[in-house]
Every structure is written in C-alpha cells, then in structure tokens.
Coordinates of C-alpha atoms in Angstrom, one line a residue:
Chain U
X23 CA -20.5 -27.2 13.1
X24 CA -18.9 -24.2 11.4
X25 CA -16.7 -22.0 13.4
X26 CA -17.9 -18.5 14.2
X27 CA -15.6 -15.5 14.0
X28 CA -15.5 -14.3 17.6
X29 CA -12.2 -12.7 18.0
X30 CA -8.9 -12.3 16.3
X31 CA -7.0 -15.2 17.8
X32 CA -9.7 -17.9 18.2
X33 CA -7.3 -20.7 17.4
X34 CA -4.7 -20.1 20.1
X35 CA -2.1 -19.1 17.5
X36 CA 1.2 -18.2 19.1
X37 CA 2.8 -14.9 18.4
X38 CA 6.5 -15.4 17.5
X39 CA 8.7 -12.8 19.1
X40 CA 10.5 -10.5 16.7
X41 CA 13.8 -11.2 18.4
X42 CA 13.5 -14.9 17.5
X43 CA 13.4 -14.2 13.7
X44 CA 15.6 -12.4 11.3
X45 CA 15.6 -12.1 7.6
X46 CA 18.7 -10.9 5.8
X47 CA 18.7 -9.8 2.2
X48 CA 21.2 -9.0 -0.5
X49 CA 20.5 -6.9 -3.6
X50 CA 22.4 -6.4 -6.8
X51 CA 20.9 -4.4 -9.5
X52 CA 17.3 -5.6 -10.2
X53 CA 17.9 -8.9 -8.5
X54 CA 18.0 -10.0 -4.9
X55 CA 17.6 -12.8 -2.5
X56 CA 17.0 -13.3 1.2
X57 CA 17.8 -16.0 3.8
X58 CA 15.9 -16.7 7.0
X59 CA 19.1 -16.6 9.1
X60 CA 17.5 -16.7 12.5
X61 CA 14.5 -18.8 13.4
X62 CA 14.6 -19.7 17.1
X63 CA 11.3 -21.2 17.9
X64 CA 12.1 -24.0 20.3
X65 CA 10.2 -22.4 23.2
X66 CA 6.9 -22.4 21.2
X67 CA 6.8 -26.3 21.0
X68 CA 5.4 -26.4 17.5
X69 CA 5.1 -30.0 16.1
X70 CA 8.2 -31.1 14.3
X71 CA 6.3 -31.7 11.0
X72 CA 4.6 -28.3 10.9
X73 CA 5.3 -26.3 7.7
X74 CA 7.1 -23.0 7.5
X75 CA 6.1 -20.4 5.0
X76 CA 7.4 -16.9 4.4
X77 CA 5.3 -14.3 2.6
X78 CA 6.4 -11.0 1.4
X79 CA 4.6 -7.8 0.3
X80 CA 5.9 -5.0 -1.8
X81 CA 3.7 -2.2 -2.9
X82 CA -0.1 -2.7 -2.9
X83 CA -0.5 -6.1 -4.5
X84 CA 3.1 -7.3 -4.8
X85 CA 2.8 -10.7 -3.1
X86 CA 5.3 -13.6 -3.0
X87 CA 5.2 -16.8 -1.1
X88 CA 8.1 -19.1 -0.2
X89 CA 7.8 -22.7 1.0
X90 CA 10.7 -23.0 3.5
X91 CA 9.9 -26.6 4.5
X92 CA 9.1 -28.8 7.5
X93 CA 10.4 -27.5 10.8
X94 CA 12.6 -30.5 11.4
X95 CA 14.2 -30.2 8.0
X96 CA 14.8 -26.5 7.7
X97 CA 17.8 -25.3 5.8
X98 CA 18.3 -21.8 7.1
X99 CA 21.2 -21.1 4.8
X100 CA 19.0 -21.6 1.7
X101 CA 18.7 -18.5 -0.6
X102 CA 15.3 -17.5 -1.6
X103 CA 15.3 -15.6 -4.9
X104 CA 13.2 -12.4 -4.7
X105 CA 11.4 -11.5 -7.9
X106 CA 11.3 -7.8 -7.5
X107 CA 13.9 -5.0 -7.2
X108 CA 12.1 -3.7 -4.1
X109 CA 13.5 -6.2 -1.6
X110 CA 14.7 -3.4 0.8
X111 CA 11.1 -2.2 1.2
X112 CA 9.5 -5.6 1.4
X113 CA 7.8 -6.7 4.6
X114 CA 7.5 -10.3 5.6
X115 CA 5.1 -12.5 7.4
X116 CA 6.4 -15.9 8.7
X117 CA 3.8 -18.6 9.2
X118 CA 4.1 -21.9 11.0
X119 CA 1.2 -24.0 9.6
X120 CA -0.2 -27.2 11.1
X121 CA 0.6 -30.4 9.3
X122 CA -2.3 -31.8 7.2
X123 CA -4.9 -29.8 5.4
X124 CA -6.5 -27.7 8.1
X125 CA -4.5 -24.6 7.1
X126 CA -4.4 -23.6 10.7
X127 CA -1.6 -21.2 11.6
X128 CA 0.1 -22.4 14.8
X129 CA 2.3 -19.3 15.1
X130 CA 3.4 -16.3 13.1
X131 CA 5.5 -13.2 13.1
X132 CA 4.2 -10.3 11.0
X133 CA 5.7 -7.1 9.5
X134 CA 9.2 -8.4 9.6
X135 CA 11.6 -6.0 7.8
X136 CA 14.6 -7.3 5.9
X137 CA 18.1 -6.5 7.0
X138 CA 20.1 -5.5 3.9
X139 CA 23.9 -6.0 4.0
X140 CA 23.9 -7.0 7.7
X141 CA 22.4 -3.7 8.8
X142 CA 19.5 -3.8 11.2
X143 CA 16.3 -2.5 9.7
X144 CA 15.6 1.2 10.2
X145 CA 12.7 2.4 12.3
X146 CA 12.2 4.8 9.5
X147 CA 11.1 3.0 6.3
X148 CA 12.3 4.4 3.0
X149 CA 10.0 4.5 0.1
X150 CA 10.9 5.4 -3.5
X151 CA 8.1 7.5 -5.0
X152 CA 7.6 10.2 -7.6
X153 CA 8.8 13.4 -6.0
X154 CA 9.4 15.4 -9.2
X155 CA 12.2 17.8 -8.3
X156 CA 12.3 17.1 -4.6
X157 CA 15.0 14.7 -3.4
X158 CA 13.2 13.6 -0.3
X159 CA 9.9 14.1 1.6
X160 CA 8.6 13.0 5.0
X161 CA 5.2 11.4 4.8
X162 CA 3.5 10.8 8.1
X163 CA 0.4 8.7 7.8
X164 CA -1.6 8.3 11.0
X165 CA -1.9 4.6 10.6
X166 CA 1.5 3.6 9.1
X167 CA 3.6 6.2 10.8
X168 CA 6.6 8.2 9.3
X169 CA 8.0 7.1 6.0
X170 CA 11.0 8.8 4.4
X171 CA 10.1 9.2 0.7
X172 CA 13.0 9.4 -1.7
X173 CA 12.8 10.4 -5.3
X174 CA 12.4 7.2 -7.3
X175 CA 14.6 8.7 -10.1
X176 CA 17.6 8.8 -7.9
X177 CA 20.2 6.2 -9.1
X178 CA 20.6 4.5 -5.7
X179 CA 18.2 6.0 -3.2
X180 CA 19.1 3.5 -0.4
X181 CA 22.8 4.5 -0.6
X182 CA 22.0 8.2 -0.8
X183 CA 19.8 7.9 2.3
X184 CA 22.8 6.3 4.1
X185 CA 25.4 8.9 3.1
X186 CA 26.5 11.2 5.8
X187 CA 26.0 14.3 3.7
X188 CA 22.4 13.4 3.3
X189 CA 21.9 12.3 6.9
X190 CA 23.6 15.4 8.4
X191 CA 21.6 17.8 6.3
X192 CA 18.3 16.1 6.3
X193 CA 17.8 14.0 9.4
X194 CA 17.5 16.8 12.0
X195 CA 14.6 18.2 10.0
X196 CA 13.1 14.7 9.7
X197 CA 13.5 14.1 13.4
X198 CA 11.9 17.5 14.2
X199 CA 8.8 16.6 12.2
X200 CA 8.5 13.2 13.7
X201 CA 9.0 14.6 17.2
X202 CA 6.1 17.0 16.5
X203 CA 4.0 14.1 15.4
X204 CA 4.9 12.1 18.5
X205 CA 4.1 15.1 20.8
X206 CA 0.7 15.7 19.3
X207 CA -0.3 12.1 18.6
X208 CA -3.6 10.8 19.8
X209 CA -3.3 7.5 18.0
X210 CA -4.4 4.1 19.3
X211 CA -3.9 0.4 18.4
X212 CA -1.2 -0.4 15.9
X213 CA -0.6 3.3 15.2
X214 CA 0.0 3.9 18.9
X215 CA 2.6 1.2 18.9
X216 CA 4.5 3.1 16.2
X217 CA 4.3 6.3 18.3
X218 CA 5.7 4.4 21.3
X219 CA 8.6 3.1 19.3
X220 CA 9.4 6.6 18.1
X221 CA 9.1 7.9 21.7
X222 CA 11.7 5.4 22.7
X223 CA 13.9 6.3 19.8
X224 CA 13.7 10.0 20.7
X225 CA 14.7 9.4 24.3
X226 CA 17.7 11.6 25.1
X227 CA 18.9 13.2 28.4
X228 CA 17.6 16.6 27.4
X229 CA 14.4 15.5 25.9
X230 CA 11.5 14.6 28.1
X231 CA 8.1 14.0 26.4
X232 CA 6.4 13.8 29.8
X233 CA 7.0 17.5 30.3
X234 CA 5.3 18.5 27.1
X235 CA 2.0 20.2 27.3
X236 CA 0.3 18.6 24.3
X237 CA -2.3 21.5 24.2
X238 CA 0.5 24.1 23.8
X239 CA 2.1 24.4 20.4
X240 CA 5.2 26.2 21.7
X241 CA 5.7 23.3 24.2
X242 CA 5.5 20.8 21.3
X243 CA 7.8 22.7 19.1
X244 CA 10.3 23.1 22.0
X245 CA 10.3 19.3 22.5
X246 CA 10.8 18.7 18.7
X247 CA 13.6 21.2 18.6
X248 CA 15.3 19.5 21.5
X249 CA 14.9 16.1 20.0
X250 CA 16.4 17.3 16.6
X251 CA 19.4 18.9 18.4
X252 CA 19.9 15.8 20.7
X253 CA 19.7 13.5 17.7
X254 CA 22.3 15.5 15.7
X255 CA 24.6 15.6 18.8
X256 CA 24.2 11.9 19.6
X257 CA 25.2 11.0 16.0
X258 CA 28.0 13.6 15.7
X259 CA 26.3 14.8 12.5
X260 CA 28.2 18.1 12.2
X261 CA 31.6 16.6 12.9
X262 CA 31.0 13.8 10.4
X263 CA 29.7 16.2 7.8
X264 CA 32.8 18.4 8.1
X265 CA 35.1 15.4 7.8
X266 CA 33.2 14.2 4.8
X267 CA 33.5 17.7 3.2
X268 CA 37.3 17.7 3.8
X269 CA 37.6 14.3 2.2
X270 CA 35.7 15.3 -0.8
X271 CA 37.9 18.4 -1.3
X272 CA 41.1 16.5 -1.1
Chain Z
X3 CA -11.6 12.9 -29.8
X4 CA -8.5 14.6 -28.4
X5 CA -5.2 13.0 -29.0
X6 CA -2.2 13.6 -26.9
X7 CA 1.4 12.5 -26.4
X8 CA 2.2 11.0 -23.0
X9 CA 3.7 13.3 -20.5
X10 CA 3.8 13.7 -16.7
X11 CA 3.3 16.6 -14.4
X12 CA 6.2 18.2 -12.5
X13 CA 5.3 19.2 -8.9
X14 CA 4.5 22.6 -10.2
X15 CA 2.1 21.0 -12.7
X16 CA 0.4 19.0 -10.0
X17 CA 0.1 22.2 -7.8
X18 CA -1.3 24.1 -10.8
X19 CA -3.8 21.4 -11.6
X20 CA -4.9 21.2 -7.9
X21 CA -5.6 25.0 -8.0
X22 CA -7.7 24.5 -11.1
X23 CA -9.7 21.8 -9.4
X24 CA -10.2 24.0 -6.4
X25 CA -11.5 26.8 -8.5
X26 CA -13.9 24.5 -10.4
X27 CA -15.2 23.2 -7.1
X28 CA -15.6 26.7 -5.7
X29 CA -17.5 28.0 -8.7
X30 CA -19.2 24.7 -9.4
X31 CA -18.3 25.1 -13.0
X32 CA -15.9 23.4 -15.4
X33 CA -13.2 25.3 -17.3
X34 CA -10.7 24.2 -19.8
X35 CA -7.2 23.2 -18.7
X36 CA -6.0 22.1 -22.1
X37 CA -3.0 24.5 -22.0
X38 CA -1.8 22.9 -18.8
X39 CA -1.4 19.5 -20.4
X40 CA 1.5 20.4 -22.8
X41 CA 3.0 23.3 -20.9
X42 CA 6.7 22.7 -21.0
X43 CA 7.1 24.5 -17.7
X44 CA 4.7 22.1 -15.9
X45 CA 5.1 18.8 -17.8
X46 CA 7.8 16.5 -18.9
X47 CA 7.3 14.7 -22.3
X48 CA 7.6 10.9 -22.1
X49 CA 6.8 9.2 -25.3
X50 CA 6.5 10.8 -28.7
X51 CA 5.9 8.0 -31.1
X52 CA 2.5 6.8 -30.1
X53 CA -0.7 8.8 -29.6
X54 CA -2.9 8.7 -26.6
X55 CA -6.5 9.0 -27.6
X56 CA -8.5 10.7 -24.8
X57 CA -11.9 9.0 -24.8
X58 CA -14.6 7.9 -22.4
X59 CA -14.2 4.5 -20.9
X60 CA -17.2 2.2 -20.9
X61 CA -16.2 0.9 -17.4
X62 CA -13.3 0.4 -15.0
X63 CA -12.2 -2.7 -16.9
X64 CA -12.0 -0.8 -20.1
X65 CA -9.9 1.9 -18.3
X66 CA -7.6 -0.6 -16.7
X67 CA -7.1 -2.5 -20.0
X68 CA -6.4 0.7 -21.9
X69 CA -3.7 2.0 -19.5
X70 CA -2.2 -1.5 -19.1
X71 CA -1.7 -1.7 -22.9
X72 CA -0.5 1.9 -23.3
X73 CA 2.0 1.6 -20.4
X74 CA 3.1 -1.9 -21.5
X75 CA 4.0 -0.8 -25.0
X76 CA 5.8 2.3 -23.7
X77 CA 7.6 0.4 -21.0
X78 CA 11.1 0.7 -22.4
X79 CA 10.7 4.5 -22.9
X80 CA 9.3 4.8 -19.4
X81 CA 12.2 2.8 -18.0
X82 CA 14.7 5.0 -19.9
X83 CA 13.1 8.1 -18.4
X84 CA 13.3 6.6 -14.9
X85 CA 9.5 6.5 -14.6
X86 CA 7.9 3.6 -12.8
X87 CA 4.1 3.9 -13.3
X88 CA 3.5 2.3 -9.9
X89 CA 2.8 5.2 -7.6
X90 CA 4.0 7.8 -10.0
X91 CA 2.0 10.9 -8.9
X92 CA 3.0 13.1 -11.8
X93 CA 2.1 10.5 -14.5
X94 CA -1.3 9.5 -13.1
X95 CA -2.2 13.1 -12.2
X96 CA -1.4 14.1 -15.7
X97 CA -3.6 11.3 -17.0
X98 CA -6.5 12.5 -14.8
X99 CA -6.0 16.0 -16.1
X100 CA -6.0 14.8 -19.7
X101 CA -9.2 12.8 -19.1
X102 CA -10.8 15.4 -16.8
X103 CA -13.9 16.1 -18.9
X104 CA -14.8 12.4 -18.4
X105 CA -13.9 12.4 -14.7
X106 CA -15.6 15.4 -13.2
X107 CA -18.8 13.6 -13.0
X108 CA -20.9 12.1 -10.2
X109 CA -22.6 8.7 -10.3
X110 CA -25.5 10.2 -12.3
X111 CA -23.3 11.9 -14.8
X112 CA -23.7 15.5 -13.4
X113 CA -20.7 17.9 -13.1
X114 CA -19.0 17.1 -9.8
X115 CA -15.6 17.8 -8.4
X116 CA -14.9 15.0 -5.8
X117 CA -12.1 14.5 -3.4
X118 CA -8.7 15.4 -4.7
X119 CA -7.4 11.9 -4.4
X120 CA -9.8 10.9 -7.3
X121 CA -7.6 13.0 -9.6
X122 CA -4.3 13.6 -7.8
X123 CA -2.7 10.3 -6.9
X124 CA -2.3 9.9 -3.1
X125 CA 1.1 9.2 -1.8
X126 CA -0.4 6.8 0.7
X127 CA -0.6 3.2 -0.5
X128 CA -3.7 2.8 1.6
X129 CA -5.6 5.4 -0.5
X130 CA -4.0 5.4 -3.9
X131 CA -6.6 3.0 -5.4
X132 CA -9.2 5.8 -5.0
X133 CA -7.6 7.6 -8.0
X134 CA -10.2 7.1 -10.8
X135 CA -7.7 5.9 -13.4
X136 CA -4.9 4.4 -11.2
X137 CA -7.3 2.2 -9.2
X138 CA -8.7 0.4 -12.2
X139 CA -5.3 0.0 -13.7
X140 CA -3.8 -1.4 -10.5
X141 CA -6.6 -4.0 -10.0
X142 CA -6.7 -4.9 -13.7
X143 CA -2.9 -5.5 -13.7
X144 CA -3.0 -7.4 -10.4
X145 CA -5.5 -9.8 -11.8
X146 CA -4.1 -10.0 -15.3
X147 CA -4.1 -13.8 -15.4
X148 CA -7.7 -14.0 -14.1
X149 CA -9.5 -10.9 -15.4
X150 CA -12.9 -12.6 -15.0
X151 CA -12.5 -12.8 -11.3
X152 CA -12.2 -9.1 -10.8
X153 CA -14.8 -8.2 -13.4
X154 CA -17.5 -7.6 -10.7
X155 CA -15.3 -4.8 -9.3
X156 CA -14.5 -3.3 -12.7
X157 CA -17.9 -3.4 -14.5
X158 CA -19.1 0.1 -13.5
X159 CA -18.1 3.4 -15.1
X160 CA -15.0 4.9 -13.5
X161 CA -16.9 7.8 -11.9
X162 CA -19.6 5.7 -10.4
X163 CA -19.1 4.9 -6.7
X164 CA -18.7 1.1 -6.5
X165 CA -18.8 -0.6 -3.1
X166 CA -17.6 -3.7 -4.8
X167 CA -14.5 -1.9 -6.2
X168 CA -13.9 -0.2 -2.9
X169 CA -14.1 -3.5 -1.0
X170 CA -11.9 -5.5 -3.4
X171 CA -9.3 -2.9 -4.3
X172 CA -8.6 -2.1 -0.7
X173 CA -8.1 -5.7 0.4
X174 CA -4.8 -7.0 -1.0
X175 CA -5.2 -10.4 0.7
X176 CA -8.2 -11.1 -1.4
X177 CA -7.0 -9.6 -4.7
X178 CA -3.8 -11.8 -4.5
X179 CA -5.7 -15.0 -3.8
X180 CA -7.4 -16.7 -6.7
X181 CA -9.4 -19.0 -4.5
X182 CA -10.7 -16.1 -2.4
X183 CA -11.7 -14.3 -5.6
X184 CA -13.5 -17.4 -6.9
X185 CA -15.4 -17.7 -3.6
X186 CA -16.3 -14.0 -3.6
X187 CA -17.7 -14.4 -7.2
X188 CA -19.6 -17.5 -6.1
X189 CA -21.3 -15.6 -3.3
X190 CA -22.1 -12.3 -4.9
X191 CA -22.3 -12.7 -8.6
X192 CA -25.5 -13.8 -10.3
X193 CA -24.4 -16.8 -12.3
X194 CA -27.1 -16.3 -14.9
X195 CA -26.7 -12.6 -15.5
X196 CA -23.1 -12.1 -14.4
X197 CA -24.0 -9.0 -12.4
X198 CA -23.5 -8.5 -8.7
X199 CA -26.5 -9.3 -6.5
X200 CA -27.9 -5.9 -5.4
X201 CA -28.1 -7.2 -1.8
X202 CA -24.3 -7.8 -1.7
X203 CA -23.5 -4.1 -1.2
X204 CA -26.2 -3.6 1.5
X205 CA -24.7 -3.4 5.0
X206 CA -28.0 -4.2 6.6
X207 CA -28.2 -7.6 5.1
X208 CA -26.3 -10.5 6.8
X209 CA -23.3 -11.9 4.9
X210 CA -22.9 -9.0 2.5
X211 CA -19.7 -8.1 0.7
X212 CA -18.3 -5.8 3.4
X213 CA -18.9 -8.6 5.9
X214 CA -17.0 -11.0 3.7
X215 CA -14.1 -8.7 3.6
X216 CA -13.9 -8.3 7.3
X217 CA -14.4 -12.0 8.0
X218 CA -11.8 -12.9 5.5
X219 CA -9.3 -10.6 7.1
X220 CA -10.0 -12.2 10.5
X221 CA -9.7 -15.7 9.1
X222 CA -6.4 -14.8 7.4
X223 CA -4.9 -14.1 10.9
X224 CA -5.5 -17.7 11.9
X225 CA -5.6 -19.7 8.7
X226 CA -3.1 -19.9 5.8
X227 CA -5.8 -18.9 3.3
X228 CA -3.3 -18.2 0.5
X229 CA -2.6 -21.9 0.4
X230 CA -6.2 -23.2 0.8
X231 CA -8.7 -24.3 -1.8
X232 CA -11.9 -22.5 -2.5
X233 CA -13.9 -25.2 -0.7
X234 CA -11.5 -25.2 2.3
X235 CA -12.0 -21.5 2.7
X236 CA -15.7 -21.9 2.2
X237 CA -15.9 -24.4 5.1
X238 CA -14.5 -21.8 7.4
X239 CA -17.1 -19.2 6.7
X240 CA -19.9 -18.6 9.3
X241 CA -23.4 -19.8 8.6
X242 CA -24.6 -16.3 7.5
X243 CA -22.8 -16.9 4.1
X244 CA -24.6 -20.1 3.3
X245 CA -27.6 -18.6 1.5
X246 CA -25.2 -16.7 -0.7
X247 CA -23.1 -19.8 -1.4
X248 CA -26.3 -21.6 -2.3
X249 CA -27.2 -19.0 -4.9
X250 CA -30.1 -17.8 -2.7
X251 CA -29.0 -14.4 -1.3
X252 CA -31.3 -13.0 1.4
X253 CA -34.3 -11.1 0.1
X254 CA -33.8 -7.3 -0.1
X255 CA -36.4 -6.9 2.6
X256 CA -34.6 -9.3 4.9
X257 CA -32.5 -7.3 7.3
X258 CA -30.1 -8.6 9.9
X259 CA -31.4 -8.3 13.4
X260 CA -30.4 -5.1 15.2
X261 CA -27.9 -5.4 18.0
X262 CA -29.8 -2.7 20.0
X263 CA -33.0 -4.1 21.3

C-alpha cells in the first residue's frame, strides 16, 4: 500500500539540534572548501551504517551535494571542495539517510550557515547584489527576514561589511530598521522564528519590547531608536571608529 | 528590428523606467522610452562589439536560449565590468526596457502593464523568477544539460501566464532533480503531442501539477529524493497520481470531492 502524505514528519525523522553540527569554511579568491567539523549525534541513536550527506544551496538553483560517508567511518577533517565563489552565503542541509535503498531520512538539520575563518555565522545574512551606486541596502522580506545587501561590485564585500568603519557608520541604522520590523511584525511560522531571534539579539537593559504599543508609531520608533543606541553602546562603535580614524591618519 | 548594444541601468535609470511604467499603467497607453535605453546619465555601456537584436521571442525557451547565448559570449566583458548576470537588477531591467514593446502584453496579446516585478527584477530570490526575461533565462540555464525536461514550462510565450512555469520555476528542489523532472513530464505531458495535459493546471482535479509540487516538497522533508530514481520517487506518490502516471489523466469533468459537505 502506498503511503499517504498526512503530515510533515510522518516517518519519525529526528531533528538534529543546531548545536550538534558545525560547518566551517575557507575561501580564497574564487575557490573554497568546507569541513564538517562538528557532528555530535550520539544521542540520536542512528544506525552505524546510515549514510551522511551534506547539501548546499547558493542562489536560486545553485545546488551541490556531498557524500560524506557512513556514520561509523566519518572523516570529519575531510575537505569538501566548493564549486562556487559564494560559499559564505551558502546554506546547508545535513541528512542522515537510512542504509539500503529506501531513501528515508532518519535525521536532518536544515538551514545551517557556514562559519568562515572561525567566525560564528551572523544572524544578519549578507547578500551581494546589484545596488548600482549604493554600497549597501537592508532588505527585509516577511518570510526570509532581514538581509544586508552589499553592492556586488565591491572588491571584497565580506571584508568591508566586517570593517569597523562600515559597522560604526552603518549598523545603527540597520539595527533601527530591524527593530522597527520586529516591533511591528505580525509574522507566524518560520518567519516568526526569525523575529524571535532578532528580539533576543536586540535585548539590552534599556530596550524592552514588551512595553511597546504596536499600534503606536511613536512607540515603535522609540523602541527602534533605543535599540540602535544600545547596540552602538554595547559594541563601543563610536570609540572604535575614532581609534580607527586615528590609525588611518598616522 | 531594433538593434542595441548591451547596457545596464543605474539606479536612476531603474527609477526613471519605473516612472514610465506607472504612467503607461495610469493612462492605459504605451509611449516610447527609446531615449532611456542609451541615455548615458541613466545607463552604463557593457559590451560594444556585438549587437543585440531586439525581437519577439516565440516562447520562453527561445527567450532563455537567446539570453544564455548572448550572456555567455559576453561573459569575459561582463566579468571585467564586475557584472554578474545572476540577480543583476540593472541589467535585467534594462533588457526588459529594451524588449518592452514585446512585454507589455497580456495573455491575449492586448496592451497590459502588469506587476512591476515582471519588468523590474525583484531583489527577493523568492520572486525574481517572475521577471519576464530573467525567469526563462534562469530556468533554461539551470536545466542546460536536460533542456527537454523543462520544455513544458518554457513552451508558452513569455507574456502568457503559465501555471506550469510558475510551479516549476518556484520549486528549486524539483528543478535541480533530473529524476523529479522526468516524473513530472511523465505525469503531465502528453507523450504523443508533447504538450501539457490541460487538466494538469486545474486545481479542482486530483493529482494536478500544483498538488505534485506540494506533495514533492513534503516528501523531500522525509526522503532523500535528490538521490532516488524516478521509479523510487514514483512509488512514494499517493494513489491520486496513478491515473496520470498511467497516461490516463482524469477527465476534465472529473472534479475532486469537496471537503465541505
């Protein structure tokens, strides 16, 4: 008898916790590779001969698949060459697949970002796009959440986004816009999870989302302003900016 | 036939083009924007050696193939200019402006200004395929090694609404899986005529194309479909797909039972 499609997890697939998995990547020019440097799944009791696959997505149809091997023969130090210059923006899905030909997924972890150069992945994805004469832009999609867009013509947009001059001058405005989105969000499901993550990230002593009157624009703007100020203070953005200016003038 | 040299719009060019579109929509009347296309204040020249013949495309496949070839031969110049065609708003919006006389049409060929994202490339990867020229190019390029398998989505004129294109282009899991594409063709393409069964795009008939997309997405959560053969995926499909797989799609008059009774 054929199976019916009754609900999303009708095969008792196990959700692998994000904290049990880590993908680290290295890029150099147009080349890159990643390693699966943490894969701690002992508590899930998968069969030893289950197969592990890693899949990546870049852009709309940029799909790559990597056969990592049997669970009892994993070589976590193995480098997996990445056939795209967009490794920093790739998202990964890790699948533990039942032995044999059933194709049944026993466990998985989805939307895993890659850590480049040992840095933990940012809550704010960076996307290189055509921005003409603008250096950056914040795009907030109701489903995918905030994305920091960087002009794709920049020589090294990842590095520029990390530079203190950029962060000090740009991030308070970015945080302000995101805080406004959080304060007025009525999202649900996956989108709601993104709002909750940002809520957590914007938690500072002087910033209390619970006191915001979502119907009142002034109240939302006040919350966003407080969040931007608190963010700048928490990261000492002004001080670091001045120090950087001094260094550049020497 | 107009012949142009490839350029792309600056942000000001995109803004200006958008204003023209709004005016045409408000007045329900087409006006020329030819001066916009080569205005040095609004566009950036890209490639001067080869001409770009602006002509009507017979269908989405023709469109996808045309831009694939043009962008492929110009790839070194594009790279030198720091232009990546994937997601490049200025480039694809300029293409739409250049082809505008062929794009401001509804499914019946009447003058029509549709949603902006049909002409101005959306910055959202979830909606960019709706651009009338970018969508066909993306799908054609993604299936370059198996063009026959996406033909059912690319056989209509670019301005004609196509539920098959919409379903396929928006589902990357299917587009990137040859076996899924084969199965989809097996279900919904008439093997004799090569055209899509008209029932396939009807939501009121069980096992239609939209249902295939949603069932596939659910199965992909629990099965490693990217590594399964066509027959293995077929075995997972619910019984409602059997008539389609047998080449006997439900009669147009056969509707699925309503849930509200």
